[in-house]
mmCIF file of C-alpha atoms in Angstrom:
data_model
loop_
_atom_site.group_PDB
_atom_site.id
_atom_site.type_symbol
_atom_site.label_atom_id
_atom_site.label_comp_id
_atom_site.label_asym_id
_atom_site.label_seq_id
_atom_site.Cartn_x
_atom_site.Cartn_y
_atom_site.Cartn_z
ATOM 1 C CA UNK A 10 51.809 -0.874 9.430
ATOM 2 C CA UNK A 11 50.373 2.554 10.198
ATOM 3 C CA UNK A 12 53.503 4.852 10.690
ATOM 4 C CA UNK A 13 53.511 7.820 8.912
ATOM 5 C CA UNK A 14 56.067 10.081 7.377
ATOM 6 C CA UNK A 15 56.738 13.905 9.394
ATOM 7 C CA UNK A 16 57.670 16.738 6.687
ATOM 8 C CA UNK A 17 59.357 20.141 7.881
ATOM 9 C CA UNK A 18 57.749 22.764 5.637
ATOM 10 C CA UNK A 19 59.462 25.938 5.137
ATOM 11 C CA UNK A 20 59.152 28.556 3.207
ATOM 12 C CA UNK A 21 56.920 26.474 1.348
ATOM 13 C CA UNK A 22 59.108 23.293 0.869
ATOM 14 C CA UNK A 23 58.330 20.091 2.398
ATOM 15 C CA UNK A 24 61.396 18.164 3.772
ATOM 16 C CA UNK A 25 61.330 14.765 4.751
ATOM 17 C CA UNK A 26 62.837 14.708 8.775
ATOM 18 C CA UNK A 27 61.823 11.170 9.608
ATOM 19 C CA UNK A 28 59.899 8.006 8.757
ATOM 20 C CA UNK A 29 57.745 5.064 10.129
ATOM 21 C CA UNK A 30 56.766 7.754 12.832
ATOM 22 C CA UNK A 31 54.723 5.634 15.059
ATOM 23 C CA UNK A 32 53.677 8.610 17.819
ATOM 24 C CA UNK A 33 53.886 12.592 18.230
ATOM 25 C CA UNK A 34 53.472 14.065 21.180
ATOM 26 C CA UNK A 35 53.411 18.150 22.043
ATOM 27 C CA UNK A 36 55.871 19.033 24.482
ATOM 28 C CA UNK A 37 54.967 22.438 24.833
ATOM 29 C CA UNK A 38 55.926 25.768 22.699
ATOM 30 C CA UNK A 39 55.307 24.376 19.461
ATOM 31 C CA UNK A 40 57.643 21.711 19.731
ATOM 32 C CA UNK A 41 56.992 18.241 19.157
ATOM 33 C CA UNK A 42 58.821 14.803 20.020
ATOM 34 C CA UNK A 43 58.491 12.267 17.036
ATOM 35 C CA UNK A 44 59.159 8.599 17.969
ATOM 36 C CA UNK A 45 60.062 6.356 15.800
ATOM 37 C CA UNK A 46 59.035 2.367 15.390
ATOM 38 C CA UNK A 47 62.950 1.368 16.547
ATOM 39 C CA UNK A 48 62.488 3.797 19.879
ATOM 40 C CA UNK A 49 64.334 6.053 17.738
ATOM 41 C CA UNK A 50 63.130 10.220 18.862
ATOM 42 C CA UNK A 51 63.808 13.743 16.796
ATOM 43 C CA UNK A 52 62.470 17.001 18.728
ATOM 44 C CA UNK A 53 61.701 19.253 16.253
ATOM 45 C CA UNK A 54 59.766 23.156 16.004
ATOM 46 C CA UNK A 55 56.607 23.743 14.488
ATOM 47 C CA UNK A 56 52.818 23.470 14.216
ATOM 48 C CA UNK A 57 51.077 20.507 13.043
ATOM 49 C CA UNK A 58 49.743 21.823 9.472
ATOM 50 C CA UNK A 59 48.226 18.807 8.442
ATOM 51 C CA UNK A 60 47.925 14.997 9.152
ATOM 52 C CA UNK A 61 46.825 12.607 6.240
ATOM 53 C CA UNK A 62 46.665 9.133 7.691
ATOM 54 C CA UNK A 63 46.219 7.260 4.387
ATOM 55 C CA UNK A 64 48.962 9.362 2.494
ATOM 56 C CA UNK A 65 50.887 7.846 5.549
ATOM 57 C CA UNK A 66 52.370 11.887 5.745
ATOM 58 C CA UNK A 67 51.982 14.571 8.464
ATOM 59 C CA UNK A 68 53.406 18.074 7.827
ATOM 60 C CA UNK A 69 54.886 20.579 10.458
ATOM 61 C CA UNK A 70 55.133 23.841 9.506
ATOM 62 C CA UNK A 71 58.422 25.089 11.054
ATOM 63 C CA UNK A 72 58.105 27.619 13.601
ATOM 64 C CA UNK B 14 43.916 0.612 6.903
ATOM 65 C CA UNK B 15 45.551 3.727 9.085
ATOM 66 C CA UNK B 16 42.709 5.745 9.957
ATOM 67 C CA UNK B 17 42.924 6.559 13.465
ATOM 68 C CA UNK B 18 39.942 7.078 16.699
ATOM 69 C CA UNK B 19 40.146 10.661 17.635
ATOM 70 C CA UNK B 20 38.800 11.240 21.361
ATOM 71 C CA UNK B 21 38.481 14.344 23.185
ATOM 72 C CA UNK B 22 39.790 14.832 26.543
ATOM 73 C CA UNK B 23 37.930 16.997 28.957
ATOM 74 C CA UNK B 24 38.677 17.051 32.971
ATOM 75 C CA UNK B 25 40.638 13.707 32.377
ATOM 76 C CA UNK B 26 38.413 11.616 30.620
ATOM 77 C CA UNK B 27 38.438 10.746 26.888
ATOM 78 C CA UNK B 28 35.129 10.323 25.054
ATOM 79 C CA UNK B 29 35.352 9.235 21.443
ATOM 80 C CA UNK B 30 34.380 11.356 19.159
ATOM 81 C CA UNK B 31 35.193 10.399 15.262
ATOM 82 C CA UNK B 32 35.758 6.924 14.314
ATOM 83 C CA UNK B 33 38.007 6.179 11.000
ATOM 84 C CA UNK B 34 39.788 9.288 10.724
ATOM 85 C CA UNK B 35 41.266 9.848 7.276
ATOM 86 C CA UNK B 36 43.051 13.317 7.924
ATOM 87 C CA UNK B 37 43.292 15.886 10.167
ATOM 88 C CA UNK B 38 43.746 19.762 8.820
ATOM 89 C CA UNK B 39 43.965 23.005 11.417
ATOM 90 C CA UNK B 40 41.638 25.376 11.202
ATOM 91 C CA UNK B 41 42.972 27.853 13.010
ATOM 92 C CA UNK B 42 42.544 29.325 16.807
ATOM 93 C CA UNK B 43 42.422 26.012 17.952
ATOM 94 C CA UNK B 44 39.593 24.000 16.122
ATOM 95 C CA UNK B 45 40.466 21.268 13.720
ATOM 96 C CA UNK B 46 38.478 19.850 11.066
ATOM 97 C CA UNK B 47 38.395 16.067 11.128
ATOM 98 C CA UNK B 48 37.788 13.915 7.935
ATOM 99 C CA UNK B 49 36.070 10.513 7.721
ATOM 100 C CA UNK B 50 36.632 7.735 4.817
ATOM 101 C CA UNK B 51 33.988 8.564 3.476
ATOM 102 C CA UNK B 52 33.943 12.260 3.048
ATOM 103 C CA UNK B 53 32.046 12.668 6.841
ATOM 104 C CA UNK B 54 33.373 15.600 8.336
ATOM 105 C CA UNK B 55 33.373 16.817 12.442
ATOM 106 C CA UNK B 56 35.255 20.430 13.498
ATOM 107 C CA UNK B 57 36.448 20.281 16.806
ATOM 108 C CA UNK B 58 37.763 22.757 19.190
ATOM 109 C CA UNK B 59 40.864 21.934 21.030
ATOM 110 C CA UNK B 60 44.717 21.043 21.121
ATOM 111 C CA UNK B 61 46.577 17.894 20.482
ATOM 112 C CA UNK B 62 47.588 16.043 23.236
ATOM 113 C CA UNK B 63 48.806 12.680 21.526
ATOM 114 C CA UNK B 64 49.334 10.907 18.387
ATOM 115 C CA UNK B 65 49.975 7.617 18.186
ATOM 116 C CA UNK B 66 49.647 6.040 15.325
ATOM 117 C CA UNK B 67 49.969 1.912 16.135
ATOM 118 C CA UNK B 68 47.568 2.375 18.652
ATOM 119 C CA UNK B 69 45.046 4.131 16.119
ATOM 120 C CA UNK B 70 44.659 7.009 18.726
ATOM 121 C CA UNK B 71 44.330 10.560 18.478
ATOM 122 C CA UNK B 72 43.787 12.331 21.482
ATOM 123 C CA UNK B 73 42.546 16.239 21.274
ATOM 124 C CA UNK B 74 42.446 17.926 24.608
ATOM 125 C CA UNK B 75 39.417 20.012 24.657
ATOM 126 C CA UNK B 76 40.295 23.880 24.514
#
């Protein structure tokens, strides 16, 4: 399975805010909707700061 | 394996542009830098539109 992880980083820490992300989508004003494999959904503030599909991780950095 | 298509959308259609996206890293006023398996790199200008990992699909909405 290809979900990934979606970290919060702030002030330089990295927190785990979800997994088995299976799609992100912008909703406007640096805010993004994460939805999970179970149809599961967190909104959450940031910009994308870096997406490693084989580390299966994908860090926002909070706005 | 979890790399991902990444296509760029311009006046609604998508053209693909990177197979077998590894990772994804901003590079700032809107480009992104993508990286292949196998160290092949392609910058990009643009914005995200979608993620969506099961699907393998990346969509970047051409700035």
């Amino acid at each position: 399975m290809c979900e990934s992880n979606v970290y919060l980083k702030s002030n330089d820490v990295e927190k785990l805010v979800m997994e088995n992300v299976a799609a992100i989508s912008p909703l406007g004003d640096k805010k993004f909707l994460l939805k999970g494999l179970l149809g599961d959904t967190l909104e959450i503030s940031g910009e994308i700061e870096d997406i490693n599909l084989m580390a299966h991780k994908i860090v926002i950095a909070s706005a």
